[in-house]
């Protein structure tokens, strides 16, 4: 009996041992299959092609066992793009242009604000010029970090938050400056073409409301730039870029293309059309006057021409870039935009001189021209 129980005990122990060994072997095989499948899926996911803001690239995979792609890395394989990030244009010419704009623009715009701070007369025009000077100053201040970025080989070292703020400040203040010019041109248009309507307007209230509206609209319009990541690390170059490379194929970014197309239309196309109408009407009206306004006409034409030359190339190329990116995913126009946008920065440092020139050209204390010096025929036709 004892021997029989001993034999049964040995059989049970051996059976449990064999079953345990079998379960361990099965789990090991299943784990190996799952690991292989996970690796295969991760490899498939890591090969997805991206469409950054300027140049095409792919997300880079890290060296971990499961090949999980890092969310803030891009891989660039185009040698033309690599040459741009390290080339003379991007690392020398563009930052030098920014430095010139900063050295001229910041002191001159500060001088404008200092002069206007004690101005009590013509508050309407002073309000618009203060708005213009502030937007120009903010734009030029944002260029200081961009200068370091370009001189450092297009490598951003100030962190993601600073990159977002600089991007929003840069584009937002370009559009604020353009709209400030639009408001100033409309003020001149009313003073010249509709002098009686101009005299009856509450100019202080209108200019303050217009300036506040412009700032509120474009501060709000820049919010999407603050909600998405702007800096990405390029693995095969070893630099962190700011705003120049964005994965537009990803869900948060694919909505930015139509958003920026609308922003360009609102920030440039619309005010540009208004400014053309305003200056065209001013020149036409003054040319019909019996008074000699030739000098003022030339001054207005010069101011408009400089505005045209500075703002049109950058915004036109920017518009074409996003249209091509949206329709055919072509991104080669961004290089031209990075050069043309320097002209917008130059206009910010020229604004104080142009404003002084246009206000001193006309013999007036009422918004750049003397309505009293108009001939009766001019007033009647106005």
mmCIF file of C-alpha atoms in Angstrom:
data_model
loop_
_atom_site.group_PDB
_atom_site.id
_atom_site.type_symbol
_atom_site.label_atom_id
_atom_site.label_comp_id
_atom_site.label_asym_id
_atom_site.label_seq_id
_atom_site.Cartn_x
_atom_site.Cartn_y
_atom_site.Cartn_z
ATOM 1 C CA UNK A 1 0.000 0.000 0.000
ATOM 2 C CA UNK A 2 2.809 2.378 0.921
ATOM 3 C CA UNK A 3 4.649 1.546 -2.296
ATOM 4 C CA UNK A 4 1.496 2.221 -4.327
ATOM 5 C CA UNK A 5 1.027 5.645 -2.706
ATOM 6 C CA UNK A 6 4.689 6.464 -3.329
ATOM 7 C CA UNK A 7 4.352 5.588 -7.018
ATOM 8 C CA UNK A 8 1.189 7.744 -7.353
ATOM 9 C CA UNK A 9 2.929 10.708 -5.639
ATOM 10 C CA UNK A 10 5.894 10.451 -8.004
ATOM 11 C CA UNK A 11 3.561 10.338 -11.029
ATOM 12 C CA UNK A 12 1.641 13.456 -9.854
ATOM 13 C CA UNK A 13 4.859 15.430 -9.222
ATOM 14 C CA UNK A 14 6.264 14.500 -12.633
ATOM 15 C CA UNK A 15 2.959 15.432 -14.299
ATOM 16 C CA UNK A 16 2.914 18.864 -12.637
ATOM 17 C CA UNK A 17 6.534 19.487 -13.579
ATOM 18 C CA UNK A 18 5.929 18.583 -17.215
ATOM 19 C CA UNK A 19 2.807 20.782 -17.361
ATOM 20 C CA UNK A 20 4.668 23.739 -15.855
ATOM 21 C CA UNK A 21 7.537 23.345 -18.309
ATOM 22 C CA UNK A 22 5.075 23.165 -21.199
ATOM 23 C CA UNK A 23 3.296 26.368 -20.098
ATOM 24 C CA UNK A 24 6.593 28.249 -19.795
ATOM 25 C CA UNK A 25 7.624 27.159 -23.281
ATOM 26 C CA UNK A 26 4.269 28.266 -24.704
ATOM 27 C CA UNK A 27 4.453 31.682 -23.032
ATOM 28 C CA UNK A 28 7.972 32.203 -24.328
ATOM 29 C CA UNK A 29 6.902 31.437 -27.890
ATOM 30 C CA UNK A 30 3.858 33.714 -27.651
ATOM 31 C CA UNK A 31 5.972 36.521 -26.221
ATOM 32 C CA UNK A 32 8.504 36.112 -29.013
ATOM 33 C CA UNK A 33 5.760 36.303 -31.652
ATOM 34 C CA UNK A 34 4.239 39.381 -30.033
ATOM 35 C CA UNK A 35 7.625 41.062 -29.905
ATOM 36 C CA UNK A 36 8.241 40.337 -33.583
ATOM 37 C CA UNK A 37 4.789 41.584 -34.540
ATOM 38 C CA UNK A 38 5.239 44.724 -32.454
ATOM 39 C CA UNK A 39 8.603 45.359 -34.027
ATOM 40 C CA UNK A 40 7.125 44.900 -37.481
ATOM 41 C CA UNK A 41 4.243 47.282 -36.727
ATOM 42 C CA UNK A 42 6.606 49.859 -35.275
ATOM 43 C CA UNK A 43 8.829 49.617 -38.327
ATOM 44 C CA UNK A 44 5.844 50.135 -40.579
ATOM 45 C CA UNK A 45 4.741 53.124 -38.532
ATOM 46 C CA UNK A 46 8.201 54.631 -38.508
ATOM 47 C CA UNK A 47 8.380 54.676 -42.301
ATOM 48 C CA UNK A 48 5.449 57.048 -42.766
ATOM 49 C CA UNK A 49 6.373 60.040 -44.905
ATOM 50 C CA UNK A 50 5.878 63.553 -43.566
ATOM 51 C CA UNK A 51 5.429 66.881 -45.256
ATOM 52 C CA UNK A 52 7.082 69.550 -43.122
ATOM 53 C CA UNK A 53 6.620 73.248 -43.616
ATOM 54 C CA UNK A 54 9.512 73.608 -46.029
ATOM 55 C CA UNK A 55 11.052 70.246 -46.837
ATOM 56 C CA UNK A 56 9.942 66.602 -46.897
ATOM 57 C CA UNK A 57 11.268 64.270 -44.207
ATOM 58 C CA UNK A 58 10.486 61.192 -42.125
ATOM 59 C CA UNK A 59 10.138 60.644 -38.421
ATOM 60 C CA UNK A 60 13.232 59.106 -36.845
ATOM 61 C CA UNK A 61 13.044 55.915 -34.749
ATOM 62 C CA UNK A 62 15.004 55.612 -31.507
ATOM 63 C CA UNK A 63 17.338 52.774 -30.581
ATOM 64 C CA UNK A 64 15.006 51.018 -28.138
ATOM 65 C CA UNK A 65 13.909 47.419 -28.615
ATOM 66 C CA UNK A 66 10.405 48.271 -29.827
ATOM 67 C CA UNK A 67 11.441 51.019 -32.318
ATOM 68 C CA UNK A 68 8.973 53.589 -31.027
ATOM 69 C CA UNK A 69 9.325 56.806 -33.095
ATOM 70 C CA UNK A 70 10.198 59.872 -31.058
ATOM 71 C CA UNK A 71 7.490 62.547 -31.449
ATOM 72 C CA UNK A 72 9.816 65.528 -31.887
ATOM 73 C CA UNK A 73 12.342 64.200 -34.390
ATOM 74 C CA UNK A 74 12.479 64.393 -38.177
ATOM 75 C CA UNK A 75 14.836 62.777 -40.651
ATOM 76 C CA UNK A 76 15.894 64.788 -43.713
ATOM 77 C CA UNK A 77 17.503 62.989 -46.642
ATOM 78 C CA UNK A 78 17.441 65.732 -49.292
ATOM 79 C CA UNK A 79 20.974 67.064 -49.822
ATOM 80 C CA UNK A 80 19.624 70.348 -51.211
ATOM 81 C CA UNK A 81 17.837 70.925 -47.922
ATOM 82 C CA UNK A 82 20.894 70.009 -45.899
ATOM 83 C CA UNK A 83 22.934 72.502 -47.913
ATOM 84 C CA UNK A 84 20.340 75.212 -47.182
ATOM 85 C CA UNK A 85 20.409 74.655 -43.411
ATOM 86 C CA UNK A 86 24.196 75.028 -43.383
ATOM 87 C CA UNK A 87 24.632 77.363 -46.364
ATOM 88 C CA UNK A 88 25.784 80.966 -46.513
ATOM 89 C CA UNK A 89 22.325 82.287 -47.387
ATOM 90 C CA UNK A 90 20.720 80.898 -44.262
ATOM 91 C CA UNK A 91 23.574 81.307 -41.797
ATOM 92 C CA UNK A 92 25.149 84.587 -42.950
ATOM 93 C CA UNK A 93 23.155 86.723 -45.406
ATOM 94 C CA UNK A 94 19.733 86.501 -43.727
ATOM 95 C CA UNK A 95 21.005 87.194 -40.168
ATOM 96 C CA UNK A 96 23.106 90.126 -41.412
ATOM 97 C CA UNK A 97 19.975 91.615 -43.014
ATOM 98 C CA UNK A 98 18.122 91.155 -39.722
ATOM 99 C CA UNK A 99 20.936 92.831 -37.778
ATOM 100 C CA UNK A 100 20.824 95.890 -40.060
ATOM 101 C CA UNK A 101 17.047 96.146 -39.589
ATOM 102 C CA UNK A 102 17.430 95.852 -35.808
ATOM 103 C CA UNK A 103 20.198 98.443 -35.501
ATOM 104 C CA UNK A 104 18.280 101.004 -37.555
ATOM 105 C CA UNK A 105 14.700 100.155 -36.628
ATOM 106 C CA UNK A 106 14.715 99.819 -32.846
ATOM 107 C CA UNK A 107 16.255 103.253 -32.062
ATOM 108 C CA UNK A 108 14.163 105.055 -34.693
ATOM 109 C CA UNK A 109 10.878 103.498 -33.548
ATOM 110 C CA UNK A 110 11.733 104.228 -29.908
ATOM 111 C CA UNK A 111 12.321 107.840 -30.934
ATOM 112 C CA UNK A 112 8.896 107.924 -32.600
ATOM 113 C CA UNK A 113 7.235 106.653 -29.416
ATOM 114 C CA UNK A 114 9.141 109.196 -27.327
ATOM 115 C CA UNK A 115 8.037 112.047 -29.601
ATOM 116 C CA UNK A 116 4.416 110.907 -29.713
ATOM 117 C CA UNK A 117 4.198 110.384 -25.944
ATOM 118 C CA UNK A 118 4.111 114.164 -25.412
ATOM 119 C CA UNK A 119 1.863 114.888 -28.394
ATOM 120 C CA UNK A 120 -1.529 116.282 -27.429
ATOM 121 C CA UNK A 121 -2.795 117.541 -30.797
ATOM 122 C CA UNK A 122 -3.955 115.292 -33.615
ATOM 123 C CA UNK A 123 -4.508 112.362 -31.297
ATOM 124 C CA UNK A 124 -6.115 110.409 -34.132
ATOM 125 C CA UNK A 125 -2.984 110.272 -36.266
ATOM 126 C CA UNK A 126 -0.783 109.853 -33.173
ATOM 127 C CA UNK A 127 -2.776 106.760 -32.176
ATOM 128 C CA UNK A 128 -2.174 105.106 -35.535
ATOM 129 C CA UNK A 129 1.525 105.971 -35.517
ATOM 130 C CA UNK A 130 1.915 104.590 -31.992
ATOM 131 C CA UNK A 131 0.241 101.361 -33.097
ATOM 132 C CA UNK A 132 2.559 101.166 -36.106
ATOM 133 C CA UNK A 133 5.680 101.863 -34.026
ATOM 134 C CA UNK A 134 4.760 99.273 -31.381
ATOM 135 C CA UNK A 135 4.129 96.561 -33.969
ATOM 136 C CA UNK A 136 7.408 97.402 -35.717
ATOM 137 C CA UNK A 137 9.289 97.299 -32.411
ATOM 138 C CA UNK A 138 7.857 93.911 -31.441
ATOM 139 C CA UNK A 139 8.744 92.539 -34.864
ATOM 140 C CA UNK A 140 12.321 93.827 -34.616
ATOM 141 C CA UNK A 141 12.739 92.517 -31.059
ATOM 142 C CA UNK A 142 11.641 89.051 -32.193
ATOM 143 C CA UNK A 143 14.384 89.197 -34.826
ATOM 144 C CA UNK A 144 17.087 89.205 -32.143
ATOM 145 C CA UNK A 145 16.448 85.538 -31.327
ATOM 146 C CA UNK A 146 16.120 84.695 -35.015
ATOM 147 C CA UNK A 147 19.548 86.244 -35.631
ATOM 148 C CA UNK A 148 21.081 83.896 -33.055
ATOM 149 C CA UNK A 149 19.146 80.997 -34.580
ATOM 150 C CA UNK A 150 20.542 81.576 -38.071
ATOM 151 C CA UNK A 151 24.090 82.382 -36.935
ATOM 152 C CA UNK A 152 24.034 79.194 -34.859
ATOM 153 C CA UNK A 153 23.552 77.101 -37.992
ATOM 154 C CA UNK A 154 19.726 77.163 -37.820
ATOM 155 C CA UNK A 155 19.879 75.470 -34.428
ATOM 156 C CA UNK A 156 17.326 76.709 -31.884
ATOM 157 C CA UNK A 157 18.516 76.677 -28.265
ATOM 158 C CA UNK A 158 15.858 78.746 -26.475
ATOM 159 C CA UNK A 159 13.205 76.076 -26.003
ATOM 160 C CA UNK A 160 9.778 75.343 -27.439
ATOM 161 C CA UNK A 161 7.894 78.153 -25.671
ATOM 162 C CA UNK A 162 10.281 80.818 -26.957
ATOM 163 C CA UNK A 163 9.999 79.372 -30.466
ATOM 164 C CA UNK A 164 6.202 79.628 -30.347
ATOM 165 C CA UNK A 165 6.282 83.199 -29.046
ATOM 166 C CA UNK A 166 8.851 84.355 -31.622
ATOM 167 C CA UNK A 167 6.885 82.756 -34.475
ATOM 168 C CA UNK A 168 3.589 84.321 -33.385
ATOM 169 C CA UNK A 169 5.225 87.698 -32.725
ATOM 170 C CA UNK A 170 7.038 87.692 -36.068
ATOM 171 C CA UNK A 171 4.052 86.964 -38.306
ATOM 172 C CA UNK A 172 1.467 88.734 -36.167
ATOM 173 C CA UNK A 173 3.342 92.031 -36.133
ATOM 174 C CA UNK A 174 4.019 91.930 -39.869
ATOM 175 C CA UNK A 175 0.257 91.838 -40.412
ATOM 176 C CA UNK A 176 -0.381 94.427 -37.689
ATOM 177 C CA UNK A 177 2.046 96.801 -39.421
ATOM 178 C CA UNK A 178 0.319 96.296 -42.757
ATOM 179 C CA UNK A 179 -3.083 97.021 -41.220
ATOM 180 C CA UNK A 180 -1.722 100.104 -39.456
ATOM 181 C CA UNK A 181 -0.610 101.371 -42.867
ATOM 182 C CA UNK A 182 -4.082 100.623 -44.187
ATOM 183 C CA UNK A 183 -5.692 102.692 -41.413
ATOM 184 C CA UNK A 184 -3.278 105.590 -42.026
ATOM 185 C CA UNK A 185 -3.977 105.506 -45.762
ATOM 186 C CA UNK A 186 -7.731 105.560 -45.122
ATOM 187 C CA UNK A 187 -7.309 108.547 -42.796
ATOM 188 C CA UNK A 188 -5.449 110.404 -45.534
ATOM 189 C CA UNK A 189 -8.046 109.303 -48.075
ATOM 190 C CA UNK A 190 -10.892 110.772 -46.021
ATOM 191 C CA UNK A 191 -8.959 113.994 -45.397
ATOM 192 C CA UNK A 192 -8.272 114.534 -49.106
ATOM 193 C CA UNK A 193 -11.197 113.005 -50.966
ATOM 194 C CA UNK A 194 -13.991 113.566 -48.416
ATOM 195 C CA UNK A 195 -12.877 116.592 -46.344
ATOM 196 C CA UNK A 196 -16.337 117.489 -45.020
ATOM 197 C CA UNK A 197 -17.024 113.925 -43.905
ATOM 198 C CA UNK A 198 -13.563 113.854 -42.370
ATOM 199 C CA UNK A 199 -14.222 117.015 -40.344
ATOM 200 C CA UNK A 200 -17.490 115.628 -38.998
ATOM 201 C CA UNK A 201 -16.045 112.293 -37.877
ATOM 202 C CA UNK A 202 -15.070 111.508 -34.317
ATOM 203 C CA UNK A 203 -11.528 110.771 -35.426
ATOM 204 C CA UNK A 204 -10.149 109.928 -31.995
ATOM 205 C CA UNK A 205 -12.790 107.301 -31.329
ATOM 206 C CA UNK A 206 -12.491 105.841 -34.834
ATOM 207 C CA UNK A 207 -8.703 105.534 -34.771
ATOM 208 C CA UNK A 208 -8.608 104.066 -31.259
ATOM 209 C CA UNK A 209 -11.311 101.559 -32.186
ATOM 210 C CA UNK A 210 -9.539 100.656 -35.430
ATOM 211 C CA UNK A 211 -6.196 100.124 -33.669
ATOM 212 C CA UNK A 212 -7.716 98.001 -30.916
ATOM 213 C CA UNK A 213 -9.614 95.925 -33.471
ATOM 214 C CA UNK A 214 -6.436 95.211 -35.444
ATOM 215 C CA UNK A 215 -4.551 94.115 -32.339
ATOM 216 C CA UNK A 216 -7.373 91.927 -31.019
ATOM 217 C CA UNK A 217 -7.899 90.264 -34.400
ATOM 218 C CA UNK A 218 -4.264 89.360 -34.947
ATOM 219 C CA UNK A 219 -3.516 88.358 -31.362
ATOM 220 C CA UNK A 220 -6.439 85.954 -31.708
ATOM 221 C CA UNK A 221 -5.334 84.871 -35.181
ATOM 222 C CA UNK A 222 -1.898 83.890 -33.860
ATOM 223 C CA UNK A 223 -3.376 81.496 -31.276
ATOM 224 C CA UNK A 224 -3.051 78.407 -33.550
ATOM 225 C CA UNK A 225 0.698 79.024 -33.778
ATOM 226 C CA UNK A 226 0.873 78.695 -29.993
ATOM 227 C CA UNK A 227 -1.130 75.458 -29.897
ATOM 228 C CA UNK A 228 1.150 73.302 -32.072
ATOM 229 C CA UNK A 229 4.785 72.338 -31.668
ATOM 230 C CA UNK A 230 7.122 74.593 -33.641
ATOM 231 C CA UNK A 231 10.583 73.108 -32.932
ATOM 232 C CA UNK A 232 11.822 69.765 -34.278
ATOM 233 C CA UNK A 233 15.144 67.963 -33.984
ATOM 234 C CA UNK A 234 16.685 66.872 -37.308
ATOM 235 C CA UNK A 235 18.427 63.594 -36.518
ATOM 236 C CA UNK A 236 20.781 63.359 -39.482
ATOM 237 C CA UNK A 237 21.859 67.011 -39.160
ATOM 238 C CA UNK A 238 21.977 67.253 -35.384
ATOM 239 C CA UNK A 239 20.140 70.591 -35.049
ATOM 240 C CA UNK A 240 16.811 71.711 -33.612
ATOM 241 C CA UNK A 241 14.900 73.953 -36.014
ATOM 242 C CA UNK A 242 12.239 76.504 -35.133
ATOM 243 C CA UNK A 243 9.171 76.708 -37.386
ATOM 244 C CA UNK A 244 11.113 75.793 -40.531
ATOM 245 C CA UNK A 245 10.191 72.081 -40.473
ATOM 246 C CA UNK A 246 6.666 71.050 -39.503
ATOM 247 C CA UNK A 247 4.939 67.677 -40.145
ATOM 248 C CA UNK A 248 1.915 68.928 -42.053
ATOM 249 C CA UNK A 249 0.671 65.404 -42.706
ATOM 250 C CA UNK A 250 -0.016 64.923 -39.000
ATOM 251 C CA UNK A 251 -3.496 65.723 -37.737
ATOM 252 C CA UNK A 252 -2.769 68.888 -35.723
ATOM 253 C CA UNK A 253 -0.796 70.407 -38.590
ATOM 254 C CA UNK A 254 -2.858 69.622 -41.681
ATOM 255 C CA UNK A 255 -5.344 72.328 -40.703
ATOM 256 C CA UNK A 256 -2.617 74.984 -40.642
ATOM 257 C CA UNK A 257 -2.316 75.225 -44.428
ATOM 258 C CA UNK A 258 -5.863 76.554 -45.098
ATOM 259 C CA UNK A 259 -5.598 78.625 -41.910
ATOM 260 C CA UNK A 260 -2.439 80.333 -43.143
ATOM 261 C CA UNK A 261 -3.892 80.873 -46.599
ATOM 262 C CA UNK A 262 -6.808 82.714 -44.984
ATOM 263 C CA UNK A 263 -4.378 84.607 -42.743
ATOM 264 C CA UNK A 264 -2.382 85.856 -45.733
ATOM 265 C CA UNK A 265 -5.578 86.992 -47.459
ATOM 266 C CA UNK A 266 -6.767 88.801 -44.325
ATOM 267 C CA UNK A 267 -3.365 90.149 -43.326
ATOM 268 C CA UNK A 268 -2.070 91.248 -46.727
ATOM 269 C CA UNK A 269 -4.389 90.851 -49.732
ATOM 270 C CA UNK A 270 -7.327 92.772 -48.244
ATOM 271 C CA UNK A 271 -5.336 95.733 -46.794
ATOM 272 C CA UNK A 272 -3.202 95.844 -49.934
ATOM 273 C CA UNK A 273 -6.325 96.359 -52.064
ATOM 274 C CA UNK A 274 -7.559 99.062 -49.674
ATOM 275 C CA UNK A 275 -4.196 100.877 -49.761
ATOM 276 C CA UNK A 276 -4.118 100.815 -53.575
ATOM 277 C CA UNK A 277 -7.613 102.320 -53.659
ATOM 278 C CA UNK A 278 -6.756 104.964 -51.038
ATOM 279 C CA UNK A 279 -3.512 106.181 -52.595
ATOM 280 C CA UNK A 280 -4.940 106.030 -56.107
ATOM 281 C CA UNK A 281 -7.871 108.190 -55.034
ATOM 282 C CA UNK A 282 -5.576 110.634 -53.216
ATOM 283 C CA UNK A 283 -3.327 111.126 -56.241
ATOM 284 C CA UNK A 284 -6.319 111.494 -58.557
ATOM 285 C CA UNK A 285 -8.039 114.032 -56.291
ATOM 286 C CA UNK A 286 -4.934 116.159 -55.738
ATOM 287 C CA UNK A 287 -4.118 116.185 -59.442
ATOM 288 C CA UNK A 288 -7.500 117.862 -60.059
ATOM 289 C CA UNK A 289 -6.850 120.614 -57.517
ATOM 290 C CA UNK A 290 -5.901 124.134 -58.622
ATOM 291 C CA UNK A 291 -3.255 124.165 -55.887
ATOM 292 C CA UNK A 292 0.195 122.792 -56.477
ATOM 293 C CA UNK A 293 0.285 119.401 -54.756
ATOM 294 C CA UNK A 294 3.017 117.922 -56.957
ATOM 295 C CA UNK A 295 5.424 117.451 -54.050
ATOM 296 C CA UNK A 296 2.827 115.704 -51.902
ATOM 297 C CA UNK A 297 1.789 113.501 -54.832
ATOM 298 C CA UNK A 298 5.410 112.474 -55.329
ATOM 299 C CA UNK A 299 5.800 111.798 -51.610
ATOM 300 C CA UNK A 300 2.645 109.670 -51.490
ATOM 301 C CA UNK A 301 3.762 107.768 -54.571
ATOM 302 C CA UNK A 302 7.167 107.134 -53.003
ATOM 303 C CA UNK A 303 5.660 105.852 -49.747
ATOM 304 C CA UNK A 304 3.293 103.550 -51.613
ATOM 305 C CA UNK A 305 6.067 102.266 -53.894
ATOM 306 C CA UNK A 306 8.302 101.403 -50.941
ATOM 307 C CA UNK A 307 5.377 99.648 -49.265
ATOM 308 C CA UNK A 308 4.777 97.724 -52.487
ATOM 309 C CA UNK A 309 8.418 96.682 -52.874
ATOM 310 C CA UNK A 310 8.857 95.638 -49.250
ATOM 311 C CA UNK A 311 5.667 93.735 -48.515
ATOM 312 C CA UNK A 312 4.539 92.312 -51.852
ATOM 313 C CA UNK A 313 7.411 89.869 -52.635
ATOM 314 C CA UNK A 314 7.377 88.137 -49.252
ATOM 315 C CA UNK A 315 3.613 87.805 -48.988
ATOM 316 C CA UNK A 316 3.190 86.800 -52.638
ATOM 317 C CA UNK A 317 5.832 84.069 -52.333
ATOM 318 C CA UNK A 318 4.315 82.982 -49.008
ATOM 319 C CA UNK A 319 0.896 82.681 -50.640
ATOM 320 C CA UNK A 320 2.279 80.699 -53.588
ATOM 321 C CA UNK A 321 4.201 78.451 -51.187
ATOM 322 C CA UNK A 322 1.084 77.443 -49.273
ATOM 323 C CA UNK A 323 -0.980 77.006 -52.429
ATOM 324 C CA UNK A 324 1.655 74.631 -53.820
ATOM 325 C CA UNK A 325 1.944 72.866 -50.477
ATOM 326 C CA UNK A 326 -1.835 72.451 -50.280
ATOM 327 C CA UNK A 327 -2.423 71.341 -53.885
ATOM 328 C CA UNK A 328 0.681 69.359 -54.837
ATOM 329 C CA UNK A 329 2.705 69.137 -51.593
ATOM 330 C CA UNK A 330 5.582 71.035 -53.212
ATOM 331 C CA UNK A 331 7.686 72.913 -50.659
ATOM 332 C CA UNK A 332 10.539 74.484 -52.626
ATOM 333 C CA UNK A 333 9.173 78.069 -52.493
ATOM 334 C CA UNK A 334 9.851 78.477 -48.782
ATOM 335 C CA UNK A 335 13.525 79.215 -49.458
ATOM 336 C CA UNK A 336 12.513 82.230 -51.556
ATOM 337 C CA UNK A 337 10.139 83.365 -48.826
ATOM 338 C CA UNK A 338 12.890 83.282 -46.198
ATOM 339 C CA UNK A 339 14.805 85.780 -48.347
ATOM 340 C CA UNK A 340 11.845 87.950 -49.381
ATOM 341 C CA UNK A 341 10.584 88.324 -45.805
ATOM 342 C CA UNK A 342 13.757 90.308 -45.032
ATOM 343 C CA UNK A 343 12.203 93.147 -47.054
ATOM 344 C CA UNK A 344 9.250 93.233 -44.637
ATOM 345 C CA UNK A 345 11.715 93.703 -41.796
ATOM 346 C CA UNK A 346 13.436 96.530 -43.664
ATOM 347 C CA UNK A 347 10.101 98.321 -43.989
ATOM 348 C CA UNK A 348 9.735 98.212 -40.204
ATOM 349 C CA UNK A 349 12.955 100.185 -39.821
ATOM 350 C CA UNK A 350 11.983 102.593 -42.632
ATOM 351 C CA UNK A 351 8.534 103.411 -41.226
ATOM 352 C CA UNK A 352 9.690 106.229 -38.887
ATOM 353 C CA UNK A 353 11.543 108.008 -41.700
ATOM 354 C CA UNK A 354 8.711 107.591 -44.201
ATOM 355 C CA UNK A 355 6.152 108.842 -41.679
ATOM 356 C CA UNK A 356 8.250 111.917 -40.910
ATOM 357 C CA UNK A 357 8.790 112.559 -44.601
ATOM 358 C CA UNK A 358 5.117 112.345 -45.572
ATOM 359 C CA UNK A 359 3.941 114.514 -42.663
ATOM 360 C CA UNK A 360 6.504 117.233 -43.393
ATOM 361 C CA UNK A 361 5.813 117.245 -47.120
ATOM 362 C CA UNK A 362 2.389 118.843 -46.784
ATOM 363 C CA UNK A 363 1.942 122.237 -45.088
ATOM 364 C CA UNK A 364 -0.735 121.078 -42.678
ATOM 365 C CA UNK A 365 -1.686 120.620 -39.066
ATOM 366 C CA UNK A 366 -4.705 118.499 -39.977
ATOM 367 C CA UNK A 367 -3.748 114.992 -41.052
ATOM 368 C CA UNK A 368 -0.976 115.739 -43.517
ATOM 369 C CA UNK A 369 -2.708 118.318 -45.750
ATOM 370 C CA UNK A 370 -4.396 121.663 -45.311
ATOM 371 C CA UNK A 371 -8.020 121.349 -46.209
ATOM 372 C CA UNK A 372 -8.325 125.107 -46.062
ATOM 373 C CA UNK A 373 -5.865 125.478 -48.917
ATOM 374 C CA UNK A 374 -8.131 123.550 -51.266
ATOM 375 C CA UNK A 375 -9.634 125.566 -54.046
ATOM 376 C CA UNK A 376 -13.423 125.909 -54.133
ATOM 377 C CA UNK A 377 -13.518 123.624 -57.134
ATOM 378 C CA UNK A 378 -11.690 120.897 -55.230
ATOM 379 C CA UNK A 379 -13.959 121.145 -52.222
ATOM 380 C CA UNK A 380 -17.019 121.068 -54.405
ATOM 381 C CA UNK A 381 -15.922 118.011 -56.283
ATOM 382 C CA UNK A 382 -14.966 116.272 -53.040
#
